[in-house]
XYZ file of N, CA and C in Angstrom:
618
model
N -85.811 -50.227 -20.934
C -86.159 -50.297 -22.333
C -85.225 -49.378 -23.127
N -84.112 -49.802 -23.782
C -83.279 -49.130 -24.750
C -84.238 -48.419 -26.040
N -83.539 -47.374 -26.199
C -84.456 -46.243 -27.445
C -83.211 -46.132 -28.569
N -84.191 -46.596 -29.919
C -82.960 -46.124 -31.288
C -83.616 -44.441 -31.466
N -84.730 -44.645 -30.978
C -85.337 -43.354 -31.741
C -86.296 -42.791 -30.302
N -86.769 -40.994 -30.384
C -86.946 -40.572 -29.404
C -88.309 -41.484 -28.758
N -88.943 -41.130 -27.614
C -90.332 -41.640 -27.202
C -90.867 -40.207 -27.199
N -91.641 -40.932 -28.238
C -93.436 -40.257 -28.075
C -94.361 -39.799 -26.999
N -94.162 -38.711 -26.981
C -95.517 -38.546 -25.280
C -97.009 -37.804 -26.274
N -97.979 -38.734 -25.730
C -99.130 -38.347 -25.982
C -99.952 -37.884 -24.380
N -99.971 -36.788 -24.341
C -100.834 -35.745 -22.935
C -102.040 -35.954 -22.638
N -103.059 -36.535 -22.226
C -104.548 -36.927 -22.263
C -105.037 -34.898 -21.856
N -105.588 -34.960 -22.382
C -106.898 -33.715 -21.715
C -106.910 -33.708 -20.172
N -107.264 -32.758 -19.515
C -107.262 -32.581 -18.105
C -106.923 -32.679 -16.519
N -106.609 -33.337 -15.944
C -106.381 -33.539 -14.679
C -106.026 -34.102 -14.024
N -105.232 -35.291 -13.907
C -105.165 -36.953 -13.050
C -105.645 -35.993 -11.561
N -106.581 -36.979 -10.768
C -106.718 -36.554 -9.151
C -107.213 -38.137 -8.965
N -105.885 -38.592 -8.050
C -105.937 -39.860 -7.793
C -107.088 -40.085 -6.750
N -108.058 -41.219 -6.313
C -109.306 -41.305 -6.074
C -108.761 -42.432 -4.987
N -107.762 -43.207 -4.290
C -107.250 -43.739 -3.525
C -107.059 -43.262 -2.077
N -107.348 -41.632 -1.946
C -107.300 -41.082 -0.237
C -108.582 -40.356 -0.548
N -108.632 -39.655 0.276
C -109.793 -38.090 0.530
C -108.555 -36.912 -0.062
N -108.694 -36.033 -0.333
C -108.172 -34.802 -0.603
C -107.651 -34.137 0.347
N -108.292 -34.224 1.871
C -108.327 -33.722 2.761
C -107.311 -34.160 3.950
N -106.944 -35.412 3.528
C -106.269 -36.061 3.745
C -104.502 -35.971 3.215
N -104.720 -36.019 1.724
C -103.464 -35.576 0.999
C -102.967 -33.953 1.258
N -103.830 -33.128 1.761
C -103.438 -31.696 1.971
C -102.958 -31.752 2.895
N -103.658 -32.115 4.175
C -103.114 -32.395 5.916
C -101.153 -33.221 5.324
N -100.820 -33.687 4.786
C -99.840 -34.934 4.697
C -98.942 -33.654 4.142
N -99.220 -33.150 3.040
C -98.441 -32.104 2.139
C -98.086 -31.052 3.132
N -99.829 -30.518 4.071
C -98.364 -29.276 5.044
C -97.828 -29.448 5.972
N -97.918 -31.217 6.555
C -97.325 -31.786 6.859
C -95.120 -31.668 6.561
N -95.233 -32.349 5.257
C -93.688 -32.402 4.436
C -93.415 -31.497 4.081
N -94.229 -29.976 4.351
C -94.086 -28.724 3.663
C -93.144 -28.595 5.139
N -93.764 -28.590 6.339
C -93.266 -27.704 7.311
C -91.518 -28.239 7.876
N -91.536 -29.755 7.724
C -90.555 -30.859 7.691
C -89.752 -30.620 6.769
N -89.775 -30.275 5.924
C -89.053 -29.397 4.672
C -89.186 -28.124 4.144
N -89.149 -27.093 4.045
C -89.782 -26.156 3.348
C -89.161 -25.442 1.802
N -87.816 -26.869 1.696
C -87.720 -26.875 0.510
C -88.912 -27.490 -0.892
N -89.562 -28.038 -0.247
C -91.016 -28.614 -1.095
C -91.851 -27.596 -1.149
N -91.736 -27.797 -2.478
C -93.661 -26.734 -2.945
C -94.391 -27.221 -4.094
N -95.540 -27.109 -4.013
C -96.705 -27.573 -5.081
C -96.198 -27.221 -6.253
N -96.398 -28.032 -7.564
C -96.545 -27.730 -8.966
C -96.869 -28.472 -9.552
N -96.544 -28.743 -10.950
C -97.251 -29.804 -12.015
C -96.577 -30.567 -12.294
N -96.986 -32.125 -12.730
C -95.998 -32.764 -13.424
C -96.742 -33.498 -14.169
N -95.848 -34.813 -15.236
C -97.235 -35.684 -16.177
C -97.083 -36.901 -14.809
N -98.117 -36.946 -14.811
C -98.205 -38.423 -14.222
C -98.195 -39.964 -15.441
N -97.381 -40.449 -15.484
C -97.632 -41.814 -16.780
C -98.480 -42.906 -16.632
N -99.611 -42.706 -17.211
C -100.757 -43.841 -17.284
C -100.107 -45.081 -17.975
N -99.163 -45.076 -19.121
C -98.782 -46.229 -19.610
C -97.499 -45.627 -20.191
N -96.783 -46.964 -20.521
C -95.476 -47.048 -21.459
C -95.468 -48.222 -22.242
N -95.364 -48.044 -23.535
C -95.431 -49.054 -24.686
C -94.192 -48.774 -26.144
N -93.738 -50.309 -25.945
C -92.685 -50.043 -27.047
C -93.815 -49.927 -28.636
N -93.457 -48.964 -29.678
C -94.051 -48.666 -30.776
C -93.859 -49.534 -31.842
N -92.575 -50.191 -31.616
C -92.483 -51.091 -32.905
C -91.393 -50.579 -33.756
N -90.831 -49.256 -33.575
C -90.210 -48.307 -34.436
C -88.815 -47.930 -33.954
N -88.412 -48.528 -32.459
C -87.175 -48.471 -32.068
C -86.995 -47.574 -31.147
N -88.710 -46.951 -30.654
C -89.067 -45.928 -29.507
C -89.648 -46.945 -28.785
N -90.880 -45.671 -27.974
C -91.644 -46.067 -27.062
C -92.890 -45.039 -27.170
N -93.918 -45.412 -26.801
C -94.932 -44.470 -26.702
C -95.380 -44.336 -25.075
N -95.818 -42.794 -24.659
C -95.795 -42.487 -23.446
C -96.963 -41.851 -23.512
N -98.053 -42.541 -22.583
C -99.156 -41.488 -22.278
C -99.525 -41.000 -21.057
N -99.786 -40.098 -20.680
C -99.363 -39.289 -19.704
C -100.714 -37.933 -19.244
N -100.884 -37.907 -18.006
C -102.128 -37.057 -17.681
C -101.546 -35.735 -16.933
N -101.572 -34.289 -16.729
C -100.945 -33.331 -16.021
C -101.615 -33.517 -15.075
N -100.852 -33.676 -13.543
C -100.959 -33.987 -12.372
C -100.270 -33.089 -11.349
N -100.783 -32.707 -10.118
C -100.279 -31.911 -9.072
C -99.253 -32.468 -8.088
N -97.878 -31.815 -8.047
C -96.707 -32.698 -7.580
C -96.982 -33.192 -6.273
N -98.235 -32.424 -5.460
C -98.197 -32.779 -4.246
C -98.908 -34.441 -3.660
N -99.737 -34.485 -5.031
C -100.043 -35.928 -4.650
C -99.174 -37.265 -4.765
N -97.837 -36.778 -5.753
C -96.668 -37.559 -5.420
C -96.294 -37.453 -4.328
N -96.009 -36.500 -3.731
C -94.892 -36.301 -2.757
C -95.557 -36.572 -1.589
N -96.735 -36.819 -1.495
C -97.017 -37.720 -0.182
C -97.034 -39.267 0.048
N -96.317 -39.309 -1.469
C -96.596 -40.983 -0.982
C -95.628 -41.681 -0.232
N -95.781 -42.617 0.383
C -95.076 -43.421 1.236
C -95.066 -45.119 0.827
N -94.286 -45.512 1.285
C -94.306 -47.092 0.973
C -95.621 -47.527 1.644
N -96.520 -47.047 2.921
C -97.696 -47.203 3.196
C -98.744 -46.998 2.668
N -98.504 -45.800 2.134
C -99.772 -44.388 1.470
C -99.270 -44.452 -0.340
N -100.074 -45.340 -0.573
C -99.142 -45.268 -2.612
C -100.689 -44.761 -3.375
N -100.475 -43.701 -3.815
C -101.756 -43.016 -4.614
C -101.913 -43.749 -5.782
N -100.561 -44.326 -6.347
C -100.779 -44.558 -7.623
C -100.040 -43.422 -9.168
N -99.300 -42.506 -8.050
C -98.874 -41.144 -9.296
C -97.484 -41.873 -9.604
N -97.169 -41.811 -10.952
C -95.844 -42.226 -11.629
C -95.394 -41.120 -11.889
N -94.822 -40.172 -11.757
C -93.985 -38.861 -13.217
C -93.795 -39.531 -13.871
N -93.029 -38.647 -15.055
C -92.171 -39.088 -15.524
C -90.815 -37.513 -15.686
N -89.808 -38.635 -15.731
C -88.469 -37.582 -15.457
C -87.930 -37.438 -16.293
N -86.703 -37.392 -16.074
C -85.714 -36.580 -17.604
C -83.912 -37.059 -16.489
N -83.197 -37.833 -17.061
C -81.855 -38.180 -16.341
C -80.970 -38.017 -17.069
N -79.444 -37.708 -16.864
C -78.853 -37.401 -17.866
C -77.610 -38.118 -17.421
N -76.775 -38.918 -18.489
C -75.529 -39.554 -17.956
C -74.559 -38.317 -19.149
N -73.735 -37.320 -18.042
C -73.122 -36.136 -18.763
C -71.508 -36.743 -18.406
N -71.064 -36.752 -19.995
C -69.607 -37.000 -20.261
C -68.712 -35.342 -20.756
N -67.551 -35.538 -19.911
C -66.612 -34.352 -20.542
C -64.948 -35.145 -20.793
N -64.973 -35.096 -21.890
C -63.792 -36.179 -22.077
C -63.831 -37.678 -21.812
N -63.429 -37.870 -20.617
C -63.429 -40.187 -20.585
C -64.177 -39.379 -18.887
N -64.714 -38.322 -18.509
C -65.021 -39.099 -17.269
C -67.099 -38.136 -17.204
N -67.367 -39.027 -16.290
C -68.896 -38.609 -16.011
C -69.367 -37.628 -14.843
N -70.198 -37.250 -14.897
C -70.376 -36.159 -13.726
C -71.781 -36.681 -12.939
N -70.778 -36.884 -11.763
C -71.690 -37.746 -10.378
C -72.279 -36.752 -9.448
N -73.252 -37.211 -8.988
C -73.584 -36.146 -7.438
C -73.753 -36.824 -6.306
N -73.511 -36.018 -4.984
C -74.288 -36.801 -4.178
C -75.187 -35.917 -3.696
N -76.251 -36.622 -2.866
C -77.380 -35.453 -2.730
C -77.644 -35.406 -1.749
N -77.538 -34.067 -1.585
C -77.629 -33.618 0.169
C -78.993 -34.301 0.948
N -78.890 -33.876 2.202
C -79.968 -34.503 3.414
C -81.533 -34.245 3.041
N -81.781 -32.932 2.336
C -82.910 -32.345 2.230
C -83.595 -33.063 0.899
N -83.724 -33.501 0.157
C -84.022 -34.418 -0.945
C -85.022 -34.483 -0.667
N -86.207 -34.785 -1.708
C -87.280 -36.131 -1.726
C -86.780 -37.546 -1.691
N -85.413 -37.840 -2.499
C -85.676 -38.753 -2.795
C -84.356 -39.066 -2.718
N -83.639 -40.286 -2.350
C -82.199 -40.682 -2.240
C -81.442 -39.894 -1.696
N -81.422 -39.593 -0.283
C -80.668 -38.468 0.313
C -79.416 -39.163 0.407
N -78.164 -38.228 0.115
C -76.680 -38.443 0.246
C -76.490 -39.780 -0.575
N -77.542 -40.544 -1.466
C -76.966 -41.327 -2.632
C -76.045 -40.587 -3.756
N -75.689 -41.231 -4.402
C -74.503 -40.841 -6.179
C -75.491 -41.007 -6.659
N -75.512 -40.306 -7.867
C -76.472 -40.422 -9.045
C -75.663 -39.530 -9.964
N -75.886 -39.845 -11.314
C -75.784 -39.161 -12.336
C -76.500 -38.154 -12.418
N -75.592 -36.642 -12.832
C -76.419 -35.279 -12.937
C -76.411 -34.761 -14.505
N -77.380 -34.799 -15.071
C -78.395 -34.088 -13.917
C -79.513 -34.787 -13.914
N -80.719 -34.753 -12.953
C -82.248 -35.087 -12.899
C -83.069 -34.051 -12.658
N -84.147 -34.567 -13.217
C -85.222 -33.765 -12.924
C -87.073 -34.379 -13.150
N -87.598 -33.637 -13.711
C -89.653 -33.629 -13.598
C -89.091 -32.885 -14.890
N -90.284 -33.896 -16.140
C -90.563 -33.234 -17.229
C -92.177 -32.224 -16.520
N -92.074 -30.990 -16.988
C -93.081 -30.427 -16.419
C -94.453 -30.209 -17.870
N -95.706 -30.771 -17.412
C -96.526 -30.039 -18.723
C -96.333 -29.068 -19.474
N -95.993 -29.481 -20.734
C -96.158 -28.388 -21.937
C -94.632 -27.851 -22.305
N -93.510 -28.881 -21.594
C -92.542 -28.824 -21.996
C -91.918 -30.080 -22.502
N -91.319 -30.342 -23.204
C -90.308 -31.457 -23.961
C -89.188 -31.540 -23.230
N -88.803 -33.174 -23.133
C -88.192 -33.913 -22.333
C -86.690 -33.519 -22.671
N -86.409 -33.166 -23.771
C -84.668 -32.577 -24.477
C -84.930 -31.230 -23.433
N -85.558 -30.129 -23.755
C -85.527 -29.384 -23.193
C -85.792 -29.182 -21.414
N -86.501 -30.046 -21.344
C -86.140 -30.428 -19.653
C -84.775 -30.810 -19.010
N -83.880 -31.681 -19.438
C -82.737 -32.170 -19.508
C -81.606 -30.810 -19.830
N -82.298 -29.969 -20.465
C -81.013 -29.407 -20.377
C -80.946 -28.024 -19.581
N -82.400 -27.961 -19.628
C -82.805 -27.067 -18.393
C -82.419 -27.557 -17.243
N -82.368 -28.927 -16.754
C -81.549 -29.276 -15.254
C -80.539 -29.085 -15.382
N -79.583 -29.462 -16.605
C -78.564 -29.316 -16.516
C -77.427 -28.091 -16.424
N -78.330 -26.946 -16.860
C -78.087 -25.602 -16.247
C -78.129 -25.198 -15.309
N -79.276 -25.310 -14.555
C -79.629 -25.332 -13.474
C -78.983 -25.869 -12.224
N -78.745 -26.947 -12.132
C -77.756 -27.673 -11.478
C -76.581 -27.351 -11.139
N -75.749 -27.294 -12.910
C -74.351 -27.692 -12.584
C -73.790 -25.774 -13.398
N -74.478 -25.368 -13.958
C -74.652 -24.606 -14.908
C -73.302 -24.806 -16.305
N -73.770 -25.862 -16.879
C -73.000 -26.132 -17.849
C -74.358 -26.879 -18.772
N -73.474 -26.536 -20.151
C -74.376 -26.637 -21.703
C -73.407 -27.744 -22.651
N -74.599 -28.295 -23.341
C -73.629 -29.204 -24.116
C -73.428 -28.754 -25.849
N -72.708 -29.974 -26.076
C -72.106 -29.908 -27.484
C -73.185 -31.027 -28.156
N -73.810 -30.255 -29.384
C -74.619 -31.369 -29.800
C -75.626 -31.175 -29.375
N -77.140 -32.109 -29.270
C -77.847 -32.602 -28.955
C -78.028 -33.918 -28.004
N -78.872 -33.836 -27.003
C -79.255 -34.436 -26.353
C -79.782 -35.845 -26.991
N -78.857 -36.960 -26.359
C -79.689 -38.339 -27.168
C -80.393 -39.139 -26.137
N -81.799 -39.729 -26.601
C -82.270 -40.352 -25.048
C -81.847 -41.557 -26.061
N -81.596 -42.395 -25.020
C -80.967 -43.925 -25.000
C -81.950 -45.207 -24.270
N -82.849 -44.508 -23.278
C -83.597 -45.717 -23.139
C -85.170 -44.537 -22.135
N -86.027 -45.667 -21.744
C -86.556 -45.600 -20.324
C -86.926 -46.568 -19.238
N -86.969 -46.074 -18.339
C -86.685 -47.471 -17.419
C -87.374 -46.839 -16.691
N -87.547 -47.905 -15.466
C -89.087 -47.387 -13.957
C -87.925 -48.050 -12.933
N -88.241 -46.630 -12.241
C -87.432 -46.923 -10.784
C -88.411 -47.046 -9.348
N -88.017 -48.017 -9.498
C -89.112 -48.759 -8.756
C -88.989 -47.915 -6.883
N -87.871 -47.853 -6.350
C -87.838 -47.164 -5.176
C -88.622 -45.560 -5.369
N -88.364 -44.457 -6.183
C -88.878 -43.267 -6.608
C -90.017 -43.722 -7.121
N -90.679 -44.434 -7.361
C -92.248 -44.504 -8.359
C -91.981 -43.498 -9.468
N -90.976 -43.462 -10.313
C -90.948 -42.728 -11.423
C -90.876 -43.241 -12.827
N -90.991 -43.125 -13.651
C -90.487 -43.173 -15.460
C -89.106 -42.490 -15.436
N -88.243 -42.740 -16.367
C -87.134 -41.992 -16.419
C -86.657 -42.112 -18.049
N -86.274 -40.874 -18.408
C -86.183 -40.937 -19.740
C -84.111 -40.866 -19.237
N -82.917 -41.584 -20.145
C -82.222 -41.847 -19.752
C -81.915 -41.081 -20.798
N -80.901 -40.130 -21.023
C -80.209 -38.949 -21.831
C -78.847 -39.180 -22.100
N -77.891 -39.155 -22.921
C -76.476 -39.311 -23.194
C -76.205 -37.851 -23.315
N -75.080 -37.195 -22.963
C -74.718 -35.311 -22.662
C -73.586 -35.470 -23.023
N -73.197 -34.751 -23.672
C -71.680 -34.305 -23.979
C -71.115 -32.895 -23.103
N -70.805 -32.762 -22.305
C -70.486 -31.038 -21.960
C -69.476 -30.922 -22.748
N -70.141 -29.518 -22.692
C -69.002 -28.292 -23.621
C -67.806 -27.726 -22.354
N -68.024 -28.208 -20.925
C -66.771 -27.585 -20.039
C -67.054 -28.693 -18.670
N -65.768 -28.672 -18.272
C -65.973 -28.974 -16.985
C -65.748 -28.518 -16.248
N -65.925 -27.786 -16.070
C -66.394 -26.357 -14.599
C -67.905 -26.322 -14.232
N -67.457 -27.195 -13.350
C -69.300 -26.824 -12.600
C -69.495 -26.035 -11.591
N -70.941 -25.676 -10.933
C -71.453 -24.684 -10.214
C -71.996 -25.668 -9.640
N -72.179 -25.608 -7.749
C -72.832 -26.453 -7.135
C -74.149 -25.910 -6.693
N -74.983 -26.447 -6.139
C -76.565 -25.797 -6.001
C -76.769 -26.467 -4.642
N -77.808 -27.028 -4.191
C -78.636 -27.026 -2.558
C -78.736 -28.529 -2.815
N -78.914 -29.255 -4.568
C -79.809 -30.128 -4.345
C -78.459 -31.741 -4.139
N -77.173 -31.176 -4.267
C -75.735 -32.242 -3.969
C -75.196 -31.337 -3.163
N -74.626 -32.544 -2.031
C -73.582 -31.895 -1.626
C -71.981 -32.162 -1.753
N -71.939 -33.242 -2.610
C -70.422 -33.118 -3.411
C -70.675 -33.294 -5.251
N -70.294 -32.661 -6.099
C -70.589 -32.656 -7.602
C -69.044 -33.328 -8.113
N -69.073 -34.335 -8.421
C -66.946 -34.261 -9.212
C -67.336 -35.155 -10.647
N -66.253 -35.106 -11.043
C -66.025 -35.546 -12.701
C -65.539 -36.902 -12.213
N -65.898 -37.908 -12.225
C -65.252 -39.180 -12.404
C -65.017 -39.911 -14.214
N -63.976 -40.581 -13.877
C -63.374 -41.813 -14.667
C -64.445 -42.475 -14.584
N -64.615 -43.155 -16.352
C -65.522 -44.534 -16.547
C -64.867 -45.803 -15.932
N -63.987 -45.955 -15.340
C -63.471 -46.830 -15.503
C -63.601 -46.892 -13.312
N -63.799 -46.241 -13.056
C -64.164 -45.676 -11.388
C -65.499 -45.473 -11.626
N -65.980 -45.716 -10.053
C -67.301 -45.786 -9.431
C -67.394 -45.429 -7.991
N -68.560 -44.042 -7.413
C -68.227 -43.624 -6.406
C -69.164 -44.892 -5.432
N -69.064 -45.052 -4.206
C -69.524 -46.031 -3.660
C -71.432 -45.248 -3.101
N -72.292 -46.123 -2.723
C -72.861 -45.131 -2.219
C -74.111 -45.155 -3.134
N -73.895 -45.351 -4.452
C -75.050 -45.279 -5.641
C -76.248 -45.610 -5.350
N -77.326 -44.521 -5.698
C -78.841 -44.641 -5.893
C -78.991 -46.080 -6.883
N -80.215 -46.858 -6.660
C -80.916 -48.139 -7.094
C -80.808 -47.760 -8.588
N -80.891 -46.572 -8.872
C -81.295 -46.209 -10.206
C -79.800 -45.529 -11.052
N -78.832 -44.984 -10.137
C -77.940 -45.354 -10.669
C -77.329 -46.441 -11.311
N -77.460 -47.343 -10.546
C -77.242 -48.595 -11.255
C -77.412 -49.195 -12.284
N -78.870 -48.749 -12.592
C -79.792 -49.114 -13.868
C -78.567 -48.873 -14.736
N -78.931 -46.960 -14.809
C -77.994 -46.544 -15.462
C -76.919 -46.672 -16.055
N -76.335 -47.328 -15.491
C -74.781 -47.883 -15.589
C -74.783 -48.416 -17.001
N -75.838 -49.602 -17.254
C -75.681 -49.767 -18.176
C -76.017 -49.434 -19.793
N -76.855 -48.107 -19.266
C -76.904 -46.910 -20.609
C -75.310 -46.199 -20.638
N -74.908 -46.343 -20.098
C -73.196 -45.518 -19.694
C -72.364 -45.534 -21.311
């Protein structure tokens, strides 16, 4: 879904606790992927009850604060039903884009390309400011301008929302982190092989 104008998140009051397992069940699974990883740890995220275009050249997003761990147990077997929603950024420095690939340890698309940066809008923060908080974080580079979201789309392999971001960097000197293990500046006009499902999407917010 292409955006002229930002999307709207409306937060419901209290809690999503998906009602599809036992609890007891989702904890056993979590220190389960905790011990299998021990890059994973509990926190918050919105889970998205709905997405609706407004009429206005947005979208409206409603959304419940939810505990990351009942995502992160799901499986193509075990589906709770939790959506996030994220924050993606297609970051330009001159004519070329800044790709990752992502190391072994991942949740999600290990050693795929994807556009950096990504992340979890977290409760009680705004989706611009999420975006550029990864993007520090990550690569540790800041942009020129403001952050424009350009669309949202559902990636159907991740069970996520994704708010799709246009970035200008102010440098291309990046800093690498745990979560890629190769970061480079590519040409629009080049494509690394290898691309996440949702890269793809992407492509054509590019």
């Amino acid at each position: 879904m292409r955006l002229r104008r930002p999307a709207t998140i409306y937060v419901q009051e209290g809690t999503f606790v998906p009602d599809r397992s036992s609890l007891d069940e989702v904890d056993s699974r979590f220190t389960k992927l905790c011990k299998q990883n021990p890059a994973v740890y509990d926190g918050r995220i919105l889970h998205v009850l709905g997405v609706h275009r407004n009429g206005h050249g947005g979208a409206n997003i409603h959304a419940m604060e939810c505990a990351y761990r009942f995502y992160a147990v799901q499986t193509e077997s075990y589906d709770l039903g939790i959506r996030p929603l994220g924050v993606k950024g297609i970051t330009m420095f001159k004519t070329s884009y800044l790709w990752g690939k992502r190391s072994r340890h991942v949740h999600q698309y290990k050693q795929a390309w994807e556009y950096v940066p990504a992340g979890c809008v977290e409760p009680g923060k705004q989706p611009d400011d999420a975006i550029l908080q990864e993007l520090q974080e990550e690569v540790g580079l800041a942009v020129t301008g403001n952050p424009i979201q350009v669309g949202i789309v559902f990636d159907e392999h991740a069970r996520t929302w994704e708010l799709i971001y246009k970035l200008e960097s102010s440098s291309g000197t990046v800093c690498k982190n745990d979560e890629y293990e190769e970061i480079q500046w590519i040409s629009g006009d080049k494509l690394p092989s290898g691309r996440s499902p949702i890269a793809e999407i992407m492509l054509g917010y590019a």
